[in-house]
mmCIF file of C-alpha atoms and ligand atoms in Angstrom:
data_model
loop_
_atom_site.group_PDB
_atom_site.id
_atom_site.type_symbol
_atom_site.label_atom_id
_atom_site.label_comp_id
_atom_site.label_asym_id
_atom_site.label_seq_id
_atom_site.Cartn_x
_atom_site.Cartn_y
_atom_site.Cartn_z
ATOM 1 C CA UNK A 3 29.516 19.132 -13.270
ATOM 2 C CA UNK A 4 26.121 17.872 -14.249
ATOM 3 C CA UNK A 5 22.918 16.351 -13.009
ATOM 4 C CA UNK A 6 21.603 13.161 -14.595
ATOM 5 C CA UNK A 7 18.044 12.542 -15.618
ATOM 6 C CA UNK A 8 16.778 9.078 -16.532
ATOM 7 C CA UNK A 9 13.347 8.756 -18.103
ATOM 8 C CA UNK A 10 11.549 5.475 -18.769
ATOM 9 C CA UNK A 11 14.886 3.704 -19.153
ATOM 10 C CA UNK A 12 14.231 0.263 -20.622
ATOM 11 C CA UNK A 13 16.629 -2.450 -21.734
ATOM 12 C CA UNK A 14 15.779 -5.629 -23.593
ATOM 13 C CA UNK A 15 18.110 -8.397 -24.669
ATOM 14 C CA UNK A 16 16.043 -10.000 -27.429
ATOM 15 C CA UNK A 17 12.735 -10.893 -25.769
ATOM 16 C CA UNK A 18 14.143 -10.607 -22.256
ATOM 17 C CA UNK A 19 13.427 -7.237 -20.658
ATOM 18 C CA UNK A 20 15.863 -6.564 -17.814
ATOM 19 C CA UNK A 21 15.026 -2.899 -17.039
ATOM 20 C CA UNK A 22 11.356 -1.990 -17.074
ATOM 21 C CA UNK A 23 11.236 1.787 -17.432
ATOM 22 C CA UNK A 24 13.349 3.424 -14.742
ATOM 23 C CA UNK A 25 12.803 7.082 -13.795
ATOM 24 C CA UNK A 26 15.330 8.915 -11.630
ATOM 25 C CA UNK A 27 16.730 12.413 -11.169
ATOM 26 C CA UNK A 28 20.276 12.643 -9.840
ATOM 27 C CA UNK A 29 21.123 16.169 -8.729
ATOM 28 C CA UNK A 30 24.322 17.957 -9.675
ATOM 29 C CA UNK A 31 27.005 16.859 -7.198
ATOM 30 C CA UNK A 32 24.863 14.103 -5.695
ATOM 31 C CA UNK A 33 26.189 10.665 -4.727
ATOM 32 C CA UNK A 34 23.482 8.146 -5.632
ATOM 33 C CA UNK A 35 23.994 4.512 -4.667
ATOM 34 C CA UNK A 36 22.132 1.831 -6.614
ATOM 35 C CA UNK A 37 21.743 -1.271 -4.474
ATOM 36 C CA UNK A 38 20.043 -4.565 -5.197
ATOM 37 C CA UNK A 39 20.659 -8.299 -5.481
ATOM 38 C CA UNK A 40 22.841 -9.858 -8.144
ATOM 39 C CA UNK A 41 21.244 -9.807 -11.600
ATOM 40 C CA UNK A 42 18.645 -7.092 -10.857
ATOM 41 C CA UNK A 43 20.030 -4.746 -13.552
ATOM 42 C CA UNK A 44 22.463 -2.465 -11.680
ATOM 43 C CA UNK A 45 25.371 -2.740 -14.127
ATOM 44 C CA UNK A 46 22.978 -2.435 -17.050
ATOM 45 C CA UNK A 47 21.869 1.004 -15.797
ATOM 46 C CA UNK A 48 25.491 2.167 -15.660
ATOM 47 C CA UNK A 49 26.328 0.751 -19.090
ATOM 48 C CA UNK A 50 23.330 2.528 -20.603
ATOM 49 C CA UNK A 51 24.328 5.851 -19.009
ATOM 50 C CA UNK A 52 27.944 5.412 -20.141
ATOM 51 C CA UNK A 53 26.803 4.517 -23.659
ATOM 52 C CA UNK A 54 28.403 1.064 -23.627
ATOM 53 C CA UNK A 55 25.022 -0.498 -24.529
ATOM 54 C CA UNK A 56 22.103 0.596 -26.684
ATOM 55 C CA UNK A 57 19.000 1.869 -24.893
ATOM 56 C CA UNK A 58 15.836 -0.064 -25.917
ATOM 57 C CA UNK A 59 13.477 2.738 -24.865
ATOM 58 C CA UNK A 60 13.614 5.880 -22.743
ATOM 59 C CA UNK A 61 16.065 8.734 -22.377
ATOM 60 C CA UNK A 62 19.277 9.630 -20.577
ATOM 61 C CA UNK A 63 20.136 13.287 -19.986
ATOM 62 C CA UNK A 64 23.488 14.457 -18.604
ATOM 63 C CA UNK A 65 23.906 18.125 -17.697
ATOM 64 C CA UNK A 66 20.803 19.136 -19.654
ATOM 65 C CA UNK A 67 21.974 17.305 -22.777
ATOM 66 C CA UNK A 68 20.128 14.280 -24.194
ATOM 67 C CA UNK A 69 22.926 11.750 -24.716
ATOM 68 C CA UNK A 70 21.007 8.770 -26.172
ATOM 69 C CA UNK A 71 22.818 9.031 -29.491
ATOM 70 C CA UNK A 72 26.205 10.232 -28.236
ATOM 71 C CA UNK A 73 29.277 8.001 -28.384
ATOM 72 C CA UNK A 74 30.647 6.979 -24.931
ATOM 73 C CA UNK A 75 33.696 9.228 -25.405
ATOM 74 C CA UNK A 76 31.466 12.263 -25.990
ATOM 75 C CA UNK A 77 29.407 11.832 -22.805
ATOM 76 C CA UNK A 78 32.166 12.992 -20.439
ATOM 77 C CA UNK A 79 31.541 10.175 -17.965
ATOM 78 C CA UNK A 80 34.210 8.028 -16.300
ATOM 79 C CA UNK A 81 33.522 4.500 -15.158
ATOM 80 C CA UNK A 82 35.391 2.639 -12.382
ATOM 81 C CA UNK A 83 35.057 -1.138 -12.452
ATOM 82 C CA UNK A 84 35.466 -3.926 -9.941
ATOM 83 C CA UNK A 85 38.598 -5.231 -11.679
ATOM 84 C CA UNK A 86 40.746 -2.146 -11.966
ATOM 85 C CA UNK A 87 41.820 -2.907 -15.556
ATOM 86 C CA UNK A 88 45.232 -1.218 -15.144
ATOM 87 C CA UNK A 89 47.866 -1.673 -17.851
ATOM 88 C CA UNK A 90 50.332 -4.089 -16.218
ATOM 89 C CA UNK A 91 53.380 -2.948 -18.243
ATOM 90 C CA UNK A 92 52.881 0.772 -17.470
ATOM 91 C CA UNK A 93 53.874 2.498 -14.247
ATOM 92 C CA UNK A 94 51.347 4.404 -12.141
ATOM 93 C CA UNK A 95 52.096 7.743 -13.815
ATOM 94 C CA UNK A 96 51.557 6.345 -17.289
ATOM 95 C CA UNK A 97 48.430 4.459 -16.279
ATOM 96 C CA UNK A 98 46.942 7.731 -15.099
ATOM 97 C CA UNK A 99 48.273 9.715 -18.048
ATOM 98 C CA UNK A 100 47.138 7.265 -20.737
ATOM 99 C CA UNK A 101 43.611 8.631 -21.196
ATOM 100 C CA UNK A 102 44.936 12.189 -21.403
ATOM 101 C CA UNK A 103 47.561 11.255 -24.021
ATOM 102 C CA UNK A 104 44.956 9.618 -26.242
ATOM 103 C CA UNK A 105 42.926 12.814 -25.922
ATOM 104 C CA UNK A 106 46.002 14.806 -27.001
ATOM 105 C CA UNK A 107 46.555 16.850 -23.848
ATOM 106 C CA UNK A 108 49.871 18.753 -23.753
ATOM 107 C CA UNK A 109 52.766 17.320 -21.761
ATOM 108 C CA UNK A 110 52.596 20.088 -19.132
ATOM 109 C CA UNK A 111 48.819 19.627 -18.705
ATOM 110 C CA UNK A 112 49.294 15.894 -18.263
ATOM 111 C CA UNK A 113 51.975 16.347 -15.597
ATOM 112 C CA UNK A 114 49.849 18.922 -13.753
ATOM 113 C CA UNK A 115 46.698 16.791 -13.741
ATOM 114 C CA UNK A 116 48.472 13.559 -12.751
ATOM 115 C CA UNK A 117 50.258 15.368 -9.930
ATOM 116 C CA UNK A 118 47.030 16.873 -8.641
ATOM 117 C CA UNK A 119 45.224 13.538 -8.756
ATOM 118 C CA UNK A 120 48.083 11.685 -7.075
ATOM 119 C CA UNK A 121 48.094 14.249 -4.256
ATOM 120 C CA UNK A 122 44.351 13.861 -3.756
ATOM 121 C CA UNK A 123 44.730 10.075 -3.669
ATOM 122 C CA UNK A 124 47.990 9.872 -1.722
ATOM 123 C CA UNK A 125 49.868 8.215 -4.586
ATOM 124 C CA UNK A 126 52.767 10.712 -4.842
ATOM 125 C CA UNK A 127 55.478 8.248 -3.810
ATOM 126 C CA UNK A 128 54.227 5.476 -6.054
ATOM 127 C CA UNK A 129 54.208 7.030 -9.532
ATOM 128 C CA UNK A 130 57.170 4.948 -10.778
ATOM 129 C CA UNK A 131 55.753 1.611 -9.641
ATOM 130 C CA UNK A 132 54.107 -1.021 -11.803
ATOM 131 C CA UNK A 133 50.620 -2.260 -10.795
ATOM 132 C CA UNK A 134 52.047 -5.609 -9.579
ATOM 133 C CA UNK A 135 54.134 -3.658 -7.029
ATOM 134 C CA UNK A 136 50.998 -2.160 -5.458
ATOM 135 C CA UNK A 137 48.506 -3.402 -2.860
ATOM 136 C CA UNK A 138 44.873 -3.939 -3.817
ATOM 137 C CA UNK A 139 43.837 -0.644 -2.248
ATOM 138 C CA UNK A 140 46.607 1.269 -4.041
ATOM 139 C CA UNK A 141 45.580 -0.273 -7.377
ATOM 140 C CA UNK A 142 42.012 0.794 -6.791
ATOM 141 C CA UNK A 143 43.285 4.320 -6.080
ATOM 142 C CA UNK A 144 45.202 4.342 -9.355
ATOM 143 C CA UNK A 145 42.031 3.268 -11.160
ATOM 144 C CA UNK A 146 40.275 6.195 -9.479
ATOM 145 C CA UNK A 147 43.151 8.485 -10.439
ATOM 146 C CA UNK A 148 42.779 7.526 -14.066
ATOM 147 C CA UNK A 149 39.210 8.805 -13.912
ATOM 148 C CA UNK A 150 39.928 11.922 -11.857
ATOM 149 C CA UNK A 151 42.580 13.267 -14.257
ATOM 150 C CA UNK A 152 39.961 13.471 -16.995
ATOM 151 C CA UNK A 153 37.799 15.734 -14.814
ATOM 152 C CA UNK A 154 34.599 14.081 -16.034
ATOM 153 C CA UNK A 155 31.202 15.535 -15.208
ATOM 154 C CA UNK A 156 29.973 12.145 -13.942
ATOM 155 C CA UNK A 157 31.576 9.182 -12.146
ATOM 156 C CA UNK A 158 30.020 5.747 -12.572
ATOM 157 C CA UNK A 159 31.235 3.106 -10.117
ATOM 158 C CA UNK A 160 30.443 -0.565 -10.666
ATOM 159 C CA UNK A 161 31.131 -2.417 -7.391
ATOM 160 C CA UNK A 162 34.642 -0.938 -7.226
ATOM 161 C CA UNK A 163 35.472 -2.354 -3.798
ATOM 162 C CA UNK A 164 34.153 -5.887 -4.074
ATOM 163 C CA UNK A 165 37.562 -7.415 -4.872
ATOM 164 C CA UNK A 166 39.116 -6.031 -1.689
ATOM 165 C CA UNK A 167 39.243 -7.777 1.683
ATOM 166 C CA UNK A 168 36.812 -6.618 4.380
ATOM 167 C CA UNK A 169 39.212 -4.322 6.254
ATOM 168 C CA UNK A 170 40.466 -2.582 3.116
ATOM 169 C CA UNK A 171 36.924 -2.231 1.842
ATOM 170 C CA UNK A 172 35.944 -0.323 4.989
ATOM 171 C CA UNK A 173 38.989 1.931 4.638
ATOM 172 C CA UNK A 174 38.437 2.622 0.918
ATOM 173 C CA UNK A 175 34.783 3.357 1.648
ATOM 174 C CA UNK A 176 35.849 6.202 3.924
ATOM 175 C CA UNK A 177 38.379 7.425 1.345
ATOM 176 C CA UNK A 178 35.749 7.444 -1.387
ATOM 177 C CA UNK A 179 33.435 9.462 0.801
ATOM 178 C CA UNK A 180 36.170 12.007 1.518
ATOM 179 C CA UNK A 181 37.054 12.135 -2.166
ATOM 180 C CA UNK A 182 33.474 12.936 -3.071
ATOM 181 C CA UNK A 183 33.332 15.671 -0.446
ATOM 182 C CA UNK A 184 36.375 17.207 -2.084
ATOM 183 C CA UNK A 185 35.496 16.821 -5.777
ATOM 184 C CA UNK A 186 31.678 16.921 -5.563
ATOM 185 C CA UNK A 187 31.391 15.186 -8.915
ATOM 186 C CA UNK A 188 27.939 13.725 -9.625
ATOM 187 C CA UNK A 189 28.303 9.985 -8.963
ATOM 188 C CA UNK A 190 26.307 6.819 -9.409
ATOM 189 C CA UNK A 191 27.704 3.978 -7.359
ATOM 190 C CA UNK A 192 26.518 0.398 -7.805
ATOM 191 C CA UNK A 193 26.865 -2.176 -5.058
ATOM 192 C CA UNK A 194 25.121 -5.262 -3.726
ATOM 193 C CA UNK A 195 26.477 -4.409 -0.261
ATOM 194 C CA UNK A 196 23.897 -2.522 1.752
ATOM 195 C CA UNK A 197 26.389 -1.282 4.354
ATOM 196 C CA UNK A 198 28.340 0.391 1.551
ATOM 197 C CA UNK A 199 25.077 1.828 0.253
ATOM 198 C CA UNK A 200 23.992 3.203 3.637
ATOM 199 C CA UNK A 201 27.346 4.782 4.478
ATOM 200 C CA UNK A 202 28.218 6.336 1.111
ATOM 201 C CA UNK A 203 24.941 7.552 -0.281
ATOM 202 C CA UNK A 204 23.282 10.942 -0.341
ATOM 203 C CA UNK A 205 20.358 8.909 -1.610
ATOM 204 C CA UNK A 206 19.885 5.195 -2.225
ATOM 205 C CA UNK A 207 18.006 3.653 -5.119
ATOM 206 C CA UNK A 208 16.854 0.116 -4.296
ATOM 207 C CA UNK A 209 16.507 -1.933 -7.473
ATOM 208 C CA UNK A 210 14.809 -5.328 -7.695
ATOM 209 C CA UNK A 211 14.278 -7.320 -10.904
ATOM 210 C CA UNK A 212 14.614 -4.239 -13.130
ATOM 211 C CA UNK A 213 12.198 -2.061 -11.127
ATOM 212 C CA UNK A 214 12.801 0.709 -8.602
ATOM 213 C CA UNK A 215 11.458 -0.306 -5.187
ATOM 214 C CA UNK A 216 12.388 2.948 -3.449
ATOM 215 C CA UNK A 217 14.600 6.017 -3.739
ATOM 216 C CA UNK A 218 15.432 7.866 -0.536
ATOM 217 C CA UNK A 219 18.001 8.765 2.092
ATOM 218 C CA UNK A 220 19.595 5.973 4.142
ATOM 219 C CA UNK A 221 17.345 7.035 7.010
ATOM 220 C CA UNK A 222 14.151 6.841 4.970
ATOM 221 C CA UNK A 223 15.089 3.489 3.473
ATOM 222 C CA UNK A 224 15.853 2.085 6.920
ATOM 223 C CA UNK A 225 13.003 3.612 8.925
ATOM 224 C CA UNK A 226 10.309 3.842 6.266
ATOM 225 C CA UNK A 227 10.963 0.994 3.820
ATOM 226 C CA UNK A 228 8.456 1.328 0.982
ATOM 227 C CA UNK A 229 8.005 -2.414 0.470
ATOM 228 C CA UNK A 230 8.644 -5.770 2.134
ATOM 229 C CA UNK A 231 11.533 -6.227 -0.310
ATOM 230 C CA UNK A 232 13.315 -3.085 0.901
ATOM 231 C CA UNK A 233 12.575 -4.005 4.533
ATOM 232 C CA UNK A 234 14.135 -7.452 4.101
ATOM 233 C CA UNK A 235 17.066 -6.349 1.938
ATOM 234 C CA UNK A 236 18.276 -3.382 4.008
ATOM 235 C CA UNK A 237 19.615 -4.000 7.509
ATOM 236 C CA UNK A 238 21.939 -6.765 8.594
ATOM 237 C CA UNK A 239 20.174 -9.012 9.162
ATOM 238 C CA UNK A 240 17.093 -7.613 7.413
ATOM 239 C CA UNK A 241 13.709 -6.931 8.980
ATOM 240 C CA UNK A 242 11.678 -9.864 10.352
ATOM 241 C CA UNK A 243 8.500 -10.170 8.273
ATOM 242 C CA UNK A 244 5.724 -12.119 9.975
ATOM 243 C CA UNK A 245 2.373 -12.926 8.346
ATOM 244 C CA UNK A 246 -0.483 -12.181 10.725
ATOM 245 C CA UNK A 247 -4.166 -11.222 10.755
ATOM 246 C CA UNK A 248 -6.053 -8.220 12.060
ATOM 247 C CA UNK A 249 -9.159 -9.000 14.126
ATOM 248 C CA UNK A 250 -12.472 -7.755 12.787
ATOM 249 C CA UNK A 251 -13.938 -6.479 16.063
ATOM 250 C CA UNK A 252 -10.884 -5.300 17.982
ATOM 251 C CA UNK A 253 -7.590 -3.583 17.262
ATOM 252 C CA UNK A 254 -5.646 -6.789 17.726
ATOM 253 C CA UNK A 255 -3.102 -8.575 15.572
ATOM 254 C CA UNK A 256 -3.213 -12.371 15.677
ATOM 255 C CA UNK A 257 0.268 -13.889 15.326
ATOM 256 C CA UNK A 258 1.040 -17.226 13.628
ATOM 257 C CA UNK A 259 1.463 -18.864 17.059
ATOM 258 C CA UNK A 260 -2.002 -17.702 18.164
ATOM 259 C CA UNK A 261 -0.570 -14.874 20.292
ATOM 260 C CA UNK A 262 -2.330 -11.521 20.247
ATOM 261 C CA UNK A 263 -0.961 -7.991 20.007
ATOM 262 C CA UNK A 264 -3.058 -5.065 21.224
ATOM 263 C CA UNK A 265 -2.485 -2.284 18.713
ATOM 264 C CA UNK A 266 -4.838 0.401 19.997
ATOM 265 C CA UNK A 267 -5.058 1.833 16.495
ATOM 266 C CA UNK A 268 -5.322 0.010 13.180
ATOM 267 C CA UNK A 269 -4.812 1.153 9.589
ATOM 268 C CA UNK A 270 -8.114 2.165 7.984
ATOM 269 C CA UNK A 271 -9.751 -0.377 5.723
ATOM 270 C CA UNK A 272 -7.854 -3.373 7.072
ATOM 271 C CA UNK A 273 -10.329 -4.780 9.654
ATOM 272 C CA UNK A 274 -10.226 -8.571 9.454
ATOM 273 C CA UNK A 275 -7.420 -8.503 6.857
ATOM 274 C CA UNK A 276 -4.234 -10.455 6.506
ATOM 275 C CA UNK A 277 -1.185 -8.251 7.148
ATOM 276 C CA UNK A 278 2.551 -8.633 7.352
ATOM 277 C CA UNK A 279 4.156 -7.239 10.459
ATOM 278 C CA UNK A 280 7.767 -6.130 10.330
ATOM 279 C CA UNK A 281 10.164 -5.763 13.214
ATOM 280 C CA UNK A 282 13.917 -5.172 12.960
ATOM 281 C CA UNK A 283 16.265 -7.617 14.761
ATOM 282 C CA UNK A 284 17.733 -4.707 16.763
ATOM 283 C CA UNK A 285 14.242 -3.867 18.039
ATOM 284 C CA UNK A 286 13.439 -7.436 19.041
ATOM 285 C CA UNK A 287 15.131 -7.987 22.370
ATOM 286 C CA UNK A 288 14.680 -9.068 25.984
ATOM 287 C CA UNK A 289 11.901 -7.190 27.758
ATOM 288 C CA UNK A 290 14.266 -6.359 30.617
ATOM 289 C CA UNK A 291 16.187 -4.231 28.074
ATOM 290 C CA UNK A 292 13.209 -2.176 26.922
ATOM 291 C CA UNK A 293 13.277 0.250 29.877
ATOM 292 C CA UNK A 294 9.644 0.015 30.785
ATOM 293 C CA UNK A 295 8.245 1.321 27.481
ATOM 294 C CA UNK A 296 5.014 -0.503 26.541
ATOM 295 C CA UNK A 297 5.942 -3.647 24.691
ATOM 296 C CA UNK A 298 4.682 -6.894 23.179
ATOM 297 C CA UNK A 299 6.176 -10.332 23.753
ATOM 298 C CA UNK A 300 6.688 -13.326 21.503
ATOM 299 C CA UNK A 301 7.573 -16.793 22.869
ATOM 300 C CA UNK A 302 10.494 -18.336 20.973
ATOM 301 C CA UNK A 303 13.137 -20.992 21.292
ATOM 302 C CA UNK A 304 16.770 -20.126 20.467
ATOM 303 C CA UNK A 305 18.032 -22.280 17.591
ATOM 304 C CA UNK A 306 21.375 -20.681 16.774
ATOM 305 C CA UNK A 307 23.575 -17.933 18.196
ATOM 306 C CA UNK A 308 25.948 -15.853 16.074
ATOM 307 C CA UNK A 309 28.411 -14.045 18.356
ATOM 308 C CA UNK A 310 29.627 -10.827 16.682
ATOM 309 C CA UNK A 311 31.495 -9.281 19.603
ATOM 310 C CA UNK A 312 29.502 -6.139 20.293
ATOM 311 C CA UNK A 313 26.286 -8.008 19.496
ATOM 312 C CA UNK A 314 24.920 -11.533 19.479
ATOM 313 C CA UNK A 315 22.486 -12.406 16.728
ATOM 314 C CA UNK A 316 19.951 -14.992 17.909
ATOM 315 C CA UNK A 317 18.049 -17.060 15.325
ATOM 316 C CA UNK A 318 14.896 -18.260 17.031
ATOM 317 C CA UNK A 319 11.963 -20.479 16.124
ATOM 318 C CA UNK A 320 8.397 -19.417 16.792
ATOM 319 C CA UNK A 321 5.395 -21.749 16.632
ATOM 320 C CA UNK A 322 3.435 -21.381 13.386
ATOM 321 C CA UNK A 323 6.202 -19.458 11.572
ATOM 322 C CA UNK A 324 8.308 -21.151 8.886
ATOM 323 C CA UNK A 325 11.306 -18.834 8.916
ATOM 324 C CA UNK A 326 13.360 -17.977 12.001
ATOM 325 C CA UNK A 327 12.833 -14.793 13.962
ATOM 326 C CA UNK A 328 16.107 -12.924 14.215
ATOM 327 C CA UNK A 329 17.025 -10.869 17.260
ATOM 328 C CA UNK A 330 20.099 -8.714 17.787
ATOM 329 C CA UNK A 331 21.059 -8.863 21.462
ATOM 330 C CA UNK A 332 23.895 -7.108 23.324
ATOM 331 C CA UNK A 333 27.157 -9.075 23.280
ATOM 332 C CA UNK A 334 27.084 -9.569 27.051
ATOM 333 C CA UNK A 335 23.556 -11.008 27.029
ATOM 334 C CA UNK A 336 23.585 -14.506 28.581
ATOM 335 C CA UNK A 337 21.417 -16.406 26.100
ATOM 336 C CA UNK A 338 22.194 -19.963 24.989
ATOM 337 C CA UNK A 339 21.121 -22.184 22.117
ATOM 338 C CA UNK A 340 18.167 -24.400 23.083
ATOM 339 C CA UNK A 341 16.841 -21.878 25.606
ATOM 340 C CA UNK A 342 13.197 -20.760 25.612
ATOM 341 C CA UNK A 343 12.737 -17.000 25.725
ATOM 342 C CA UNK A 344 10.265 -14.206 25.456
ATOM 343 C CA UNK A 345 11.424 -11.633 22.926
ATOM 344 C CA UNK A 346 9.915 -8.183 23.280
ATOM 345 C CA UNK A 347 9.502 -5.104 21.127
ATOM 346 C CA UNK A 348 7.903 -1.677 21.468
ATOM 347 C CA UNK A 349 4.805 -0.994 19.410
ATOM 348 C CA UNK A 350 6.471 2.156 18.091
ATOM 349 C CA UNK A 351 8.981 -0.049 16.230
ATOM 350 C CA UNK A 352 6.334 -2.175 14.554
ATOM 351 C CA UNK A 353 5.800 -1.786 10.794
ATOM 352 C CA UNK A 354 2.801 -3.134 8.883
ATOM 353 C CA UNK A 355 2.726 -4.168 5.217
ATOM 354 C CA UNK A 356 -0.089 -5.042 2.834
ATOM 355 C CA UNK A 357 0.572 -8.649 1.687
ATOM 356 C CA UNK A 358 -1.090 -8.001 -1.712
ATOM 357 C CA UNK A 359 0.793 -4.890 -2.815
ATOM 358 C CA UNK A 360 3.786 -5.628 -0.505
ATOM 359 C CA UNK A 361 3.684 -1.900 0.340
ATOM 360 C CA UNK A 362 4.211 -0.472 3.799
ATOM 361 C CA UNK A 363 1.195 0.995 5.552
ATOM 362 C CA UNK A 364 1.829 4.332 7.231
ATOM 363 C CA UNK A 365 2.242 4.150 11.013
ATOM 364 C CA UNK A 366 -0.142 6.230 13.190
ATOM 365 C CA UNK A 367 2.137 9.251 13.682
ATOM 366 C CA UNK A 368 2.725 9.553 9.906
ATOM 367 C CA UNK A 369 -0.878 9.910 8.783
ATOM 368 C CA UNK A 370 -4.505 10.129 9.762
ATOM 369 C CA UNK A 371 -5.085 6.820 8.025
ATOM 370 C CA UNK A 372 -5.688 5.050 11.327
ATOM 371 C CA UNK A 373 -8.777 4.350 13.358
ATOM 372 C CA UNK A 374 -8.931 3.932 17.128
ATOM 373 C CA UNK A 375 -10.547 1.078 19.035
ATOM 374 C CA UNK A 376 -13.572 3.199 19.963
ATOM 375 C CA UNK A 377 -14.509 3.732 16.303
ATOM 376 C CA UNK A 378 -14.353 -0.045 15.818
ATOM 377 C CA UNK A 379 -16.766 -0.730 18.622
ATOM 378 C CA UNK A 380 -19.484 1.326 16.940
HETATM 379 P P1 LIG B 14 23.594 -6.746 -11.813
HETATM 380 O O1 LIG B 14 24.680 -5.795 -12.195
HETATM 381 O O2 LIG B 14 22.517 -6.126 -10.979
HETATM 382 O O3 LIG B 14 24.104 -7.989 -11.161
HETATM 383 P P2 LIG B 14 23.181 -6.883 -14.680
HETATM 384 O O4 LIG B 14 22.774 -5.490 -14.979
HETATM 385 O O5 LIG B 14 24.570 -7.271 -15.006
HETATM 386 O O6 LIG B 14 22.839 -7.218 -13.143
HETATM 387 O O7 LIG B 14 22.200 -7.874 -15.440
HETATM 388 C C1 LIG B 14 20.794 -7.766 -15.370
HETATM 389 C C2 LIG B 14 20.152 -8.931 -16.112
HETATM 390 O O8 LIG B 14 20.431 -8.825 -17.498
HETATM 391 C C3 LIG B 14 20.662 -10.281 -15.671
HETATM 392 O O9 LIG B 14 19.577 -11.154 -15.590
HETATM 393 C C4 LIG B 14 21.613 -10.677 -16.768
HETATM 394 O O10 LIG B 14 21.649 -12.065 -16.915
HETATM 395 C C5 LIG B 14 21.003 -10.013 -17.984
HETATM 396 N N1 LIG B 14 22.023 -9.650 -18.990
HETATM 397 C C6 LIG B 14 23.066 -8.808 -18.797
HETATM 398 N N2 LIG B 14 23.795 -8.679 -19.938
HETATM 399 C C7 LIG B 14 23.188 -9.454 -20.862
HETATM 400 C C8 LIG B 14 23.449 -9.754 -22.257
HETATM 401 N N3 LIG B 14 24.482 -9.206 -22.900
HETATM 402 N N4 LIG B 14 22.600 -10.610 -22.869
HETATM 403 C C9 LIG B 14 21.544 -11.153 -22.226
HETATM 404 N N5 LIG B 14 21.246 -10.916 -20.928
HETATM 405 C C10 LIG B 14 22.052 -10.086 -20.257
HETATM 406 MG MG1 LIG B 15 26.777 -5.967 -11.941
#
């Protein structure tokens, strides 16, 4: 097994730079998920680590070894792709054994390793079948098996579940997590699906346009998003981001519709400034559901309801705001399209962002970087 260290990783295609100097440390046995929108450079990171592309600048270390100049076959990494790339004319056993044969393993070693992998993956009964005689999930397991038999020090996954239907994807997600618990092989897993990222990861790396926006646990990424990008990308739907202004002489936020929020405390150095306030759809609800905790209200009109069974997602318009406010309400909540409502949220769930840097400002309990109303009056 091996940790991975990436230093100033940069990739250019001609004049186009697609990775701008990525730094990351992946611990031995860690499961790191790289998440970000299509085209942000996720696959490029994997290809550079695997050695399938030339690095433009920077370094990749695997298990304490600088691998920049090593051939892919000498890096001891295994990559699982979205299209399983199985050999259609070979049965499951031979698909799994192929990589070992080309590496000149003995017959008895090959049988032992394929049997072990097929037990781990629940493929024992299927070794004689051809890929076309397998379901999508079984094919993906065979593709995994082909990697496992090589006992690599690193697994690289490039959106391995995105060709599967939703139900199978959920099931394979759980299987992958169990597999990692068992094998504990250092893994980098690329996906554009943030639910997959949240559920699988020890840590998540959020990538946007070739830059790291944040690396952290699912909890940190969700509760303390470093930037407006992370706040909007993570969560389904993502965080509501509302431009507003802080009063100069009082700890009040002025909303786009002219409404005012009493904050009590404000971040230091932001008196009279423009700010972006963030509130998650699941924290924006009916005030009757907030159990008496101190809250703020926003007048909206319901434009569209998305019934999801357990929840209803309400897309609402608010005066002065271009985009819709999104609220996640309980499934039994009697709210109809066209209705006027007051949506409420607790101050403790409010996040504030600097519109210039797009960075999150710490909330009062995280730092002393806040001033109270009384200090403003003076
Ligand atoms: P992702 O996997 O996040 O969707 P990629 O890593 O595949 O993104 O691609 C990142 C960017 O690099 C994209 O803008 C893509 O168009 C560009 N790119 C990828 N491969 C090449 C290539 N061979 N030549 C030129 N541009 C490329
Ligand atoms: Mg990709």
